[in-house]
mmCIF file of C-alpha atoms in Angstrom:
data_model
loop_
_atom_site.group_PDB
_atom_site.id
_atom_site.type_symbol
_atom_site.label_atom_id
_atom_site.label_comp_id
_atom_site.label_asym_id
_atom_site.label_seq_id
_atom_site.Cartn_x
_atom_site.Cartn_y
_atom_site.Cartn_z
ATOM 1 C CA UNK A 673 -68.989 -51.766 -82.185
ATOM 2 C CA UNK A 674 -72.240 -50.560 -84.313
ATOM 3 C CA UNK A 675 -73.296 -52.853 -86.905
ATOM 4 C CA UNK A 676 -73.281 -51.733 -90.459
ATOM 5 C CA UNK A 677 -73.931 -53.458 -93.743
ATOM 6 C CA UNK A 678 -70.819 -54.779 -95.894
ATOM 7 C CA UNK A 679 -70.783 -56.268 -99.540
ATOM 8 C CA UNK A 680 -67.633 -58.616 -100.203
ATOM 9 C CA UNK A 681 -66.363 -59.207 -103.954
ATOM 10 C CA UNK A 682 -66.559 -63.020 -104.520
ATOM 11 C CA UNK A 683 -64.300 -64.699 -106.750
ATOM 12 C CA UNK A 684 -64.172 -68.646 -107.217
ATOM 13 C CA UNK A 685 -60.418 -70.220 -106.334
ATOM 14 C CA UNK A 686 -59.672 -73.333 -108.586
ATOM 15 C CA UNK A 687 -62.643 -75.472 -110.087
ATOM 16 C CA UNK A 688 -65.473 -72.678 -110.969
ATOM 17 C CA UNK A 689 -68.385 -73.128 -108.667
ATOM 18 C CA UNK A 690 -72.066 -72.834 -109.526
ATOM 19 C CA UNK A 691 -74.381 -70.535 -108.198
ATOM 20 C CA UNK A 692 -71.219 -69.037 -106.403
ATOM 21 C CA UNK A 693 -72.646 -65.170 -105.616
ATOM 22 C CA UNK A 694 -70.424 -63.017 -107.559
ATOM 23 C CA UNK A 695 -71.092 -60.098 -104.185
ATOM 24 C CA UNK A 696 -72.808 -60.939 -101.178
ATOM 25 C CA UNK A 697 -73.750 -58.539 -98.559
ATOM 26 C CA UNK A 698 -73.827 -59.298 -94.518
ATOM 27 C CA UNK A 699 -73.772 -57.395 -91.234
ATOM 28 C CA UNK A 700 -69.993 -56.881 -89.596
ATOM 29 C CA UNK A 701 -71.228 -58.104 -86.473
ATOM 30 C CA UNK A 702 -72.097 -61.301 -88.055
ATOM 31 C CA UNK A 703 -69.631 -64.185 -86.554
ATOM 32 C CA UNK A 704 -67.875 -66.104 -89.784
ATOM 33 C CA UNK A 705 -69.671 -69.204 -88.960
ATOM 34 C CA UNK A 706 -72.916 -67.703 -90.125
ATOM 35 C CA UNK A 707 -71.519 -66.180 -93.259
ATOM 36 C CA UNK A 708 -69.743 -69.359 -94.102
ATOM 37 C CA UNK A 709 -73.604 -70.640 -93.597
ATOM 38 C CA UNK A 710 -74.817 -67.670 -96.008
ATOM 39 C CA UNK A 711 -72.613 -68.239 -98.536
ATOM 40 C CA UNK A 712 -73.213 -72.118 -98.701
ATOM 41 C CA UNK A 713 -77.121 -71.308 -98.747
ATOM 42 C CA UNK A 714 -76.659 -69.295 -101.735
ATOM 43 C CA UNK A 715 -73.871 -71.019 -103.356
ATOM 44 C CA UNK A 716 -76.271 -74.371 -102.876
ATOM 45 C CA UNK A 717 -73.253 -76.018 -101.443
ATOM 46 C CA UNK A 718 -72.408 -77.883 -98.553
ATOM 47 C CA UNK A 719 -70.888 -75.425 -96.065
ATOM 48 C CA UNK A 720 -68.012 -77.940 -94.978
ATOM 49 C CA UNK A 721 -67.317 -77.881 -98.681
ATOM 50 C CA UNK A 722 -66.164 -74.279 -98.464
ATOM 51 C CA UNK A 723 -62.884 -72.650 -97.831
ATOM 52 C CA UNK A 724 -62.548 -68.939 -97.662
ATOM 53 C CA UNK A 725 -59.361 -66.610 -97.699
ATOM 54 C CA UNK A 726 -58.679 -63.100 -98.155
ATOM 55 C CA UNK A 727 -57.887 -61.610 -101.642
ATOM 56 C CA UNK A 728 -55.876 -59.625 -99.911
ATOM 57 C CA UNK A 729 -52.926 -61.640 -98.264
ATOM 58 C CA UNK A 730 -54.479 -65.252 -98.820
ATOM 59 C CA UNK A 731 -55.418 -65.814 -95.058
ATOM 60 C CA UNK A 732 -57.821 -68.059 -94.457
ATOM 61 C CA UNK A 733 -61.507 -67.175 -92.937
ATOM 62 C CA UNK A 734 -62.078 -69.669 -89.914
ATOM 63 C CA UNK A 735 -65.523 -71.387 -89.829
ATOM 64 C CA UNK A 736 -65.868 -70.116 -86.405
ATOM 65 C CA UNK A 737 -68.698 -68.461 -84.565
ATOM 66 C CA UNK A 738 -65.975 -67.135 -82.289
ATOM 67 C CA UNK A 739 -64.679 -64.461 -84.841
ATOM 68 C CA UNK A 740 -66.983 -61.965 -86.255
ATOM 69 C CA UNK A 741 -66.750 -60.176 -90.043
ATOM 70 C CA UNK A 742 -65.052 -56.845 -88.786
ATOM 71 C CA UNK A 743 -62.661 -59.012 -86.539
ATOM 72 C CA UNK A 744 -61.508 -60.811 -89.813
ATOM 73 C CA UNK A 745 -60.274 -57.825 -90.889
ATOM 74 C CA UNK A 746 -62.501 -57.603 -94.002
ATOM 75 C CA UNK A 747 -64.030 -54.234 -94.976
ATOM 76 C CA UNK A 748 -66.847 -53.452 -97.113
ATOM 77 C CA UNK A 749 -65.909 -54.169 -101.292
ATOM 78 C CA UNK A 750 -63.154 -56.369 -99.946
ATOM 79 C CA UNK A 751 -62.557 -59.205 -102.273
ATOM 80 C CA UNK A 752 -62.834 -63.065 -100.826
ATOM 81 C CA UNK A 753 -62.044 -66.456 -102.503
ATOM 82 C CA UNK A 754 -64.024 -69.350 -102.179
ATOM 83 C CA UNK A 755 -62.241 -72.522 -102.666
ATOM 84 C CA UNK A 756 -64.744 -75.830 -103.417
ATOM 85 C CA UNK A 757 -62.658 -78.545 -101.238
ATOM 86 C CA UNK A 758 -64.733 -81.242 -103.093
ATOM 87 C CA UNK A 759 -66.941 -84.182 -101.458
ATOM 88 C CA UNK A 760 -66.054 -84.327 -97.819
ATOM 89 C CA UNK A 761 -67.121 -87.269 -94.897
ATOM 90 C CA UNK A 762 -67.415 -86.747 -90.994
ATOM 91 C CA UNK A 763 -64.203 -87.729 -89.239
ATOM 92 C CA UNK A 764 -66.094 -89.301 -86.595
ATOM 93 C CA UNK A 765 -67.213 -91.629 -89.637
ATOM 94 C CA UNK A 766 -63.695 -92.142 -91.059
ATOM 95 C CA UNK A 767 -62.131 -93.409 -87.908
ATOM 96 C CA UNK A 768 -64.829 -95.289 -86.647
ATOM 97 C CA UNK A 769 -64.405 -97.543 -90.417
ATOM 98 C CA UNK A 770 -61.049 -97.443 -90.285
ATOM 99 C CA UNK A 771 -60.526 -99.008 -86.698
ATOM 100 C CA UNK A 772 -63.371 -101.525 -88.068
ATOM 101 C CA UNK A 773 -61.000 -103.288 -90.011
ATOM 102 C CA UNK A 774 -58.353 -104.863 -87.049
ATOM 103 C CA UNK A 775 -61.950 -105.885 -85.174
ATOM 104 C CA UNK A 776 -63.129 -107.881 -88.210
ATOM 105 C CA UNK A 777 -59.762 -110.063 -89.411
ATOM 106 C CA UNK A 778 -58.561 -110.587 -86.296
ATOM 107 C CA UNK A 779 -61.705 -112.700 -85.040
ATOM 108 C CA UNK A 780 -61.970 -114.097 -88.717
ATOM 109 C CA UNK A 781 -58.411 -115.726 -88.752
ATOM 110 C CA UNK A 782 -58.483 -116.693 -85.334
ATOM 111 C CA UNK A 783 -61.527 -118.566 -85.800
ATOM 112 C CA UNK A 784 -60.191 -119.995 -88.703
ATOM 113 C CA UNK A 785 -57.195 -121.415 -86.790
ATOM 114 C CA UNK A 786 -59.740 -123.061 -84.527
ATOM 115 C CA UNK A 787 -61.266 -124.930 -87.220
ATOM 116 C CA UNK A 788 -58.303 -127.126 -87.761
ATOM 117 C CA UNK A 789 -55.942 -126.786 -84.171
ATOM 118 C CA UNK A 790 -56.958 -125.449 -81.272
ATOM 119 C CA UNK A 791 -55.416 -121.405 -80.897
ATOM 120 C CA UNK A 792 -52.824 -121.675 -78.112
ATOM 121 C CA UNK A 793 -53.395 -119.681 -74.880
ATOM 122 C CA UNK A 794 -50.571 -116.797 -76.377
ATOM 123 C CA UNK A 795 -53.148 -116.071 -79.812
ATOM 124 C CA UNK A 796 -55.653 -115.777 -77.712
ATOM 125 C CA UNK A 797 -54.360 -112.984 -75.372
ATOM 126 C CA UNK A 798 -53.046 -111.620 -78.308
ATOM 127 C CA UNK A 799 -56.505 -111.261 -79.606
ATOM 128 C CA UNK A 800 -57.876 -109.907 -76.242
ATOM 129 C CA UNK A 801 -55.727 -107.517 -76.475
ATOM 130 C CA UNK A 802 -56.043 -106.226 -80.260
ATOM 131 C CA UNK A 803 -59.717 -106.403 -79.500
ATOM 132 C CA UNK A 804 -59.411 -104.482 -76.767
ATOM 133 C CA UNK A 805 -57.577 -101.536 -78.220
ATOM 134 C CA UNK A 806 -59.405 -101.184 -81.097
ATOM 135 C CA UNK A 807 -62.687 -101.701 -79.601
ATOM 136 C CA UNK A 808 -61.506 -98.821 -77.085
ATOM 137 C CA UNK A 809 -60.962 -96.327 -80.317
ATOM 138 C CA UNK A 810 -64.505 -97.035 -81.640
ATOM 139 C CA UNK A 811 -65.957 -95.670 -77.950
ATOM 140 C CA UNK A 812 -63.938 -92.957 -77.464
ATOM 141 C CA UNK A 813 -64.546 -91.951 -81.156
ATOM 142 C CA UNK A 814 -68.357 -92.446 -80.318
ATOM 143 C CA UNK A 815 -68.313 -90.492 -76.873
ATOM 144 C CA UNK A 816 -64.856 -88.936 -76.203
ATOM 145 C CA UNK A 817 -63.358 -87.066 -78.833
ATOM 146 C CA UNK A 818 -64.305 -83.593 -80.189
ATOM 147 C CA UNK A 819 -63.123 -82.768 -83.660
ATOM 148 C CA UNK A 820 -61.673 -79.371 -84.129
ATOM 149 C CA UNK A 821 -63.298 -80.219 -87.532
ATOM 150 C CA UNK A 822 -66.422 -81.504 -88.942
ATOM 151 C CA UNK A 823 -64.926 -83.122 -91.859
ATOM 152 C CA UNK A 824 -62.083 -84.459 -94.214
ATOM 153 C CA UNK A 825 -61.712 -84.900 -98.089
ATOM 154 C CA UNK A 826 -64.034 -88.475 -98.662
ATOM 155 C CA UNK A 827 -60.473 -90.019 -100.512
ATOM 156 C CA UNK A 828 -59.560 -90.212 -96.991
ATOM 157 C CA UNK A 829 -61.631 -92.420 -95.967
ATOM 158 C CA UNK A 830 -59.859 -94.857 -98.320
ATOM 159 C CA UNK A 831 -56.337 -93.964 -97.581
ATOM 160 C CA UNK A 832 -56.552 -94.286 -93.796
ATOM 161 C CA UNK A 833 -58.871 -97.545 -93.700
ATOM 162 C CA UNK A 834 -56.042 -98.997 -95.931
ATOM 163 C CA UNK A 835 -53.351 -98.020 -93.219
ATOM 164 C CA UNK A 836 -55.002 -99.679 -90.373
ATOM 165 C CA UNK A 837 -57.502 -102.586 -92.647
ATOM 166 C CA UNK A 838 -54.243 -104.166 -94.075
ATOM 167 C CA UNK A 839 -51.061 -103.463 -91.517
ATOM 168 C CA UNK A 840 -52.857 -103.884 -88.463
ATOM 169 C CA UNK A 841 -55.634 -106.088 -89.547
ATOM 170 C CA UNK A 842 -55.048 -107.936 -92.714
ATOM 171 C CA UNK A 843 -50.920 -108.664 -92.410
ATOM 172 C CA UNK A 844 -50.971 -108.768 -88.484
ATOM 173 C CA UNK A 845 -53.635 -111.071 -88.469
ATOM 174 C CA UNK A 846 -52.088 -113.563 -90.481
ATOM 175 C CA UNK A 847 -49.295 -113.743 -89.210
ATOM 176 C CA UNK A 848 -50.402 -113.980 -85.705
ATOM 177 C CA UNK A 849 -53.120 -116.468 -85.710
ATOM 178 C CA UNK A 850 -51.350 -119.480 -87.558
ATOM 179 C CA UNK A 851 -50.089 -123.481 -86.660
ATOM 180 C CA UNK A 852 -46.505 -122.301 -86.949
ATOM 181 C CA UNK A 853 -46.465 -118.805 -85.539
ATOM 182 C CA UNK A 854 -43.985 -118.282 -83.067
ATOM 183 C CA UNK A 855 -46.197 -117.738 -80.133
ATOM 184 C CA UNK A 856 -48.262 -120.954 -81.115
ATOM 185 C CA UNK A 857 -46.212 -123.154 -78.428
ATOM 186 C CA UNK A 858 -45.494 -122.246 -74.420
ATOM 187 C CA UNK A 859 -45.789 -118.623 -73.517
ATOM 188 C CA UNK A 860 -42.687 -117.134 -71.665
ATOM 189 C CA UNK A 861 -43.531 -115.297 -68.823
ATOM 190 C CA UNK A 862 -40.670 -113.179 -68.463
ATOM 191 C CA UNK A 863 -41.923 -111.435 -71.613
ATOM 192 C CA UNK A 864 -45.562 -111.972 -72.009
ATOM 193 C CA UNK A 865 -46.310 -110.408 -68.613
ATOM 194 C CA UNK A 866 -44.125 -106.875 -69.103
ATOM 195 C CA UNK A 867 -46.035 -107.110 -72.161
ATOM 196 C CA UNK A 868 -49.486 -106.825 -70.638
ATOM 197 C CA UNK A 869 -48.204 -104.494 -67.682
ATOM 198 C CA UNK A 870 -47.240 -102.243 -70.686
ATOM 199 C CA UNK A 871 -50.448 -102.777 -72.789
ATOM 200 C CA UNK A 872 -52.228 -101.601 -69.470
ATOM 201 C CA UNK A 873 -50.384 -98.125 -68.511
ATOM 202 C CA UNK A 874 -50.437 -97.413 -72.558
ATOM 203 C CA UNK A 875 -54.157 -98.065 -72.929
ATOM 204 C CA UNK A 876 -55.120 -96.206 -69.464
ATOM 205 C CA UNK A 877 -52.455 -93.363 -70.048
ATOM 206 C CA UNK A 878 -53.865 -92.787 -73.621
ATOM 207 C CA UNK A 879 -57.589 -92.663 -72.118
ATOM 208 C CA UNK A 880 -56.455 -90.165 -69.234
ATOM 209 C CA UNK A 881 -55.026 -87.727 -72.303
ATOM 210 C CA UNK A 882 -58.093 -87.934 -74.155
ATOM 211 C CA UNK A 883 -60.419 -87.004 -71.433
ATOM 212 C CA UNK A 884 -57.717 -84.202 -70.514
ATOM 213 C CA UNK A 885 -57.745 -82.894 -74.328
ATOM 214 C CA UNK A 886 -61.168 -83.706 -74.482
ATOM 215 C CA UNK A 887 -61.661 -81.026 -71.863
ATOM 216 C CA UNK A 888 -60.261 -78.442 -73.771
ATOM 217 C CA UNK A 889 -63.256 -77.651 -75.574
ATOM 218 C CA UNK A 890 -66.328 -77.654 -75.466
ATOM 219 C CA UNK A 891 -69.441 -79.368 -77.184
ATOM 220 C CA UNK A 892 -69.492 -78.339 -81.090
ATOM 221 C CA UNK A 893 -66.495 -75.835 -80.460
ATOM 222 C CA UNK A 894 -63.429 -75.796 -81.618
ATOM 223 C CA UNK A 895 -61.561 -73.732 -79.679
ATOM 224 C CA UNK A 896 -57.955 -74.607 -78.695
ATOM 225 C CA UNK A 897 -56.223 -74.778 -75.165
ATOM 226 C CA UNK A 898 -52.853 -75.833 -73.213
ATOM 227 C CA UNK A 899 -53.301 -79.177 -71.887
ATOM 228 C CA UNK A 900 -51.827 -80.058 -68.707
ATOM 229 C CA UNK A 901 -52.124 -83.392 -66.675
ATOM 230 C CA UNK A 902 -50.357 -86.823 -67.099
ATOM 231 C CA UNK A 903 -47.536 -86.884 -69.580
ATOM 232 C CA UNK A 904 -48.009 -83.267 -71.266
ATOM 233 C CA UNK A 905 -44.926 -81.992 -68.779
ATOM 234 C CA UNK A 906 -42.885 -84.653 -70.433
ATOM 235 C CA UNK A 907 -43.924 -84.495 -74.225
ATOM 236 C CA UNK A 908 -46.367 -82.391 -76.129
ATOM 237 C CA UNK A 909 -48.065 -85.366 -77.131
ATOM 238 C CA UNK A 910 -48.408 -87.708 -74.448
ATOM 239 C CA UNK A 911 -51.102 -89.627 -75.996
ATOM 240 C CA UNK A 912 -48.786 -90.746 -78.774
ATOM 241 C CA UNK A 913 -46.109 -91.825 -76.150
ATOM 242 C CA UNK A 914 -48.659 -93.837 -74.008
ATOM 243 C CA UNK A 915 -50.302 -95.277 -77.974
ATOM 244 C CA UNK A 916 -46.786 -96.656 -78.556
ATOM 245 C CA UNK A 917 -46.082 -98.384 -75.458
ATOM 246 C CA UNK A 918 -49.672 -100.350 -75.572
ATOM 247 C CA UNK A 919 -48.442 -101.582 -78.935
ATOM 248 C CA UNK A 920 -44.817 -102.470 -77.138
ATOM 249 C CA UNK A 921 -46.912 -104.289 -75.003
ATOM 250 C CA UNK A 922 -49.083 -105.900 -77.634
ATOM 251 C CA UNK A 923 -45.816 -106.715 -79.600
ATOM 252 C CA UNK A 924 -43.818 -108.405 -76.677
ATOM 253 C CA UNK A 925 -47.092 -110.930 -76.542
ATOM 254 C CA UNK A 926 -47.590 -111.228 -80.457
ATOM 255 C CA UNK A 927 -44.136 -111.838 -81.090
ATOM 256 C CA UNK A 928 -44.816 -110.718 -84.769
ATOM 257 C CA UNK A 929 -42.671 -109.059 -86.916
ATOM 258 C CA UNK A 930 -45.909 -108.007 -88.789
ATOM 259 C CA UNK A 931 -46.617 -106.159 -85.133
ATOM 260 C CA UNK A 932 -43.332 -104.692 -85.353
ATOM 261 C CA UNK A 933 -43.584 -103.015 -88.840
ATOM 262 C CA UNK A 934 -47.014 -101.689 -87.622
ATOM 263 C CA UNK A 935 -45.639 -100.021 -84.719
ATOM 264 C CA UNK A 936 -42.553 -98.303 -87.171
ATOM 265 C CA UNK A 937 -45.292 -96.990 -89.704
ATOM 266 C CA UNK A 938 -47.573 -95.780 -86.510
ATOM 267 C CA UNK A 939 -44.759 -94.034 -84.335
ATOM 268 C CA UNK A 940 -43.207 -92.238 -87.798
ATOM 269 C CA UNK A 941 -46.599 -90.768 -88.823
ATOM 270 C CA UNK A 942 -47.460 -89.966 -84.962
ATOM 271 C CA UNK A 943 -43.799 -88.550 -84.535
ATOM 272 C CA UNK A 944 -44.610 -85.882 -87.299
ATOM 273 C CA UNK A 945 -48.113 -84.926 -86.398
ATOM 274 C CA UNK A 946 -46.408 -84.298 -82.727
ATOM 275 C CA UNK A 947 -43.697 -81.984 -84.496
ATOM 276 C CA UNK A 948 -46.504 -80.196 -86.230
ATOM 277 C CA UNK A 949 -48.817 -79.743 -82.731
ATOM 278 C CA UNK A 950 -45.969 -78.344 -80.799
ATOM 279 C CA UNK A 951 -45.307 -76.200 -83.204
ATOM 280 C CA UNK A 952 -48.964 -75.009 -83.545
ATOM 281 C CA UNK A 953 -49.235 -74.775 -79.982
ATOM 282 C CA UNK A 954 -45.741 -72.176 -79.712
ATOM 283 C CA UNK A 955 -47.625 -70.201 -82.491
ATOM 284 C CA UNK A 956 -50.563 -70.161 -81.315
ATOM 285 C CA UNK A 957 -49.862 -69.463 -77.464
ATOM 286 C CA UNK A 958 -46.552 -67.776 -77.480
ATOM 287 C CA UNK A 959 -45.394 -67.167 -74.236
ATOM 288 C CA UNK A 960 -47.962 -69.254 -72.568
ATOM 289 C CA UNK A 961 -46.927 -71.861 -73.500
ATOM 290 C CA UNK A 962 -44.293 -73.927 -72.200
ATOM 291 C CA UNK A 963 -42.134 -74.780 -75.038
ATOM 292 C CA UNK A 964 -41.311 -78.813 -74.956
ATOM 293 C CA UNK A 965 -37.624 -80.018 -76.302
ATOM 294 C CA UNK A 966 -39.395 -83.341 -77.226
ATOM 295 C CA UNK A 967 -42.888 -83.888 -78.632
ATOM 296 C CA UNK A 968 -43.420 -87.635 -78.448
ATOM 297 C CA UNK A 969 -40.773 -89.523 -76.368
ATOM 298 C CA UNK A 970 -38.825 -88.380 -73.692
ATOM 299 C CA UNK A 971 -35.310 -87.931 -74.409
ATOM 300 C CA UNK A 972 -35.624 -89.757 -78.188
ATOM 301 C CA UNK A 973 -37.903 -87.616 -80.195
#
């Protein structure tokens, strides 16, 4: 299609925003990436600060360099709002300080313990293995995922650090690495070893999903696909499924009730962001996509 001029009406949604344009003119061929970029430049605002819908029916503008101005549907005078989302921080940064938290009490309190008994050989697998999952999400969140977005609200930050800093750091971590915890005497092996066979398939299964969604898109994109491989026959999150049995695993060694609580706060939240994907994914893909009866466990949920 030729590419002509258009002017857009620009009105502020919420909080007024200075220097926002009150018109702004661009080519249609122009993908809404760079217009998102134009606006920002003129607005002298951060662009991942910026939300934009139609005045027309409210639908949002994608920050996508795979949609261009005429394919938006807006037309030349077309009215746009522009919504200031407030102070916003990288994802990559938010869950790379929120999985910080398990890697720094854990080590603290077991060390602790050492300075007046000597940790029996139970804590100490259990802190292998806490170690060893967390320390896994800080790589993968370094050199595995991709973000279908560049950032979050900065409150965040402080809401999801608390999540994982206190129940899986702070609370777990004292209960676990003390004289009179329950797994300070003899180990049982008719437990602790199902418990690391199931830590193992959960923490390999979980990395085999995230290369396989990982996949799906490609460097800086954020385009969306129908994963297929290990698990995603089963459950339309099969990263979630193989996340809960590692901390099954984890919790058969720890033999915590602190583990426990963690695990019914994790698979609750997990078991509603599933919900939401698979139904994303039947909205998105329609036909093409193979409609799952359960998005998290097979046969449970």
């Amino acid at each position: 299609m030729a590419s002509k001029n258009v002017t857009f009406v620009i009105r502020p949604r919420g909080h007024p925003i200075k220097n926002l344009p009150e018109e702004l003119t661009t080519s249609s061929t122009t993908n809404a990436s760079d217009f998102y970029t134009l606006l920002a430049q003129n607005a002298h605002i951060s662009v991942h600060r910026l939300r934009i819908t139609k005045g027309s029916d409210g639908t949002p503008i994608p920050n996508s360099a795979a949609i261009t101005i005429d394919q938006t549907g807006l037309r030349n005078q077309s009215t746009i709002y522009v919504k200031d989302l407030g102070p916003q921080i990288a994802w990559r940064t938010v869950f790379l300080v929120e999985y910080l938290g398990p890697l720094l009490f854990h080590p603290a309190f077991y060390l602790l313990l050492a300075f007046s008994t000597a940790p029996s050989p139970l804590q100490s697998l259990s802190l292998l293995l806490i170690i060893t999952h967390f320390l896994k999400r800080e790589l993968e969140t370094l050199f595995l995922h991709r973000f279908s977005a560049t950032t979050m609200p900065v409150f965040n930050i402080f809401r999801n650090s608390a999540y994982y800093w206190f129940l899986a750091g702070l609370n777990m971590a004292f209960w676990i690495y003390r004289a009179d915890s329950p797994i300070a005497g003899p180990s049982d092996p008719y437990i602790t070893y199902p418990g690391i066979l199931l830590f193992i398939i959960g923490e390999l299964g979980t990395l085999q999903t995230h290369l396989t969604l990982r996949g799906l898109r490609s460097s800086g994109g954020t385009e969306r696909g129908i994963p297929q491989g290990l698990g995603f026959g089963l459950v339309t999150c099969p990263n979630y499924m193989f996340e809960t049995v590692a901390w099954v695993g984890i919790a058969l060694v720890t033999w915590s009730l602190s583990t426990v609580v963690f695990i019914v706060v994790a698979v609750t939240m997990m078991g509603r962001w599933a919900k939401k994907k698979e139904a994303r994914y039947r909205r998105e893909f329609g036909s093409r996509y193979e409609k799952k009866r359960y998005s998290m466990m097979p046969g449970i949920w």
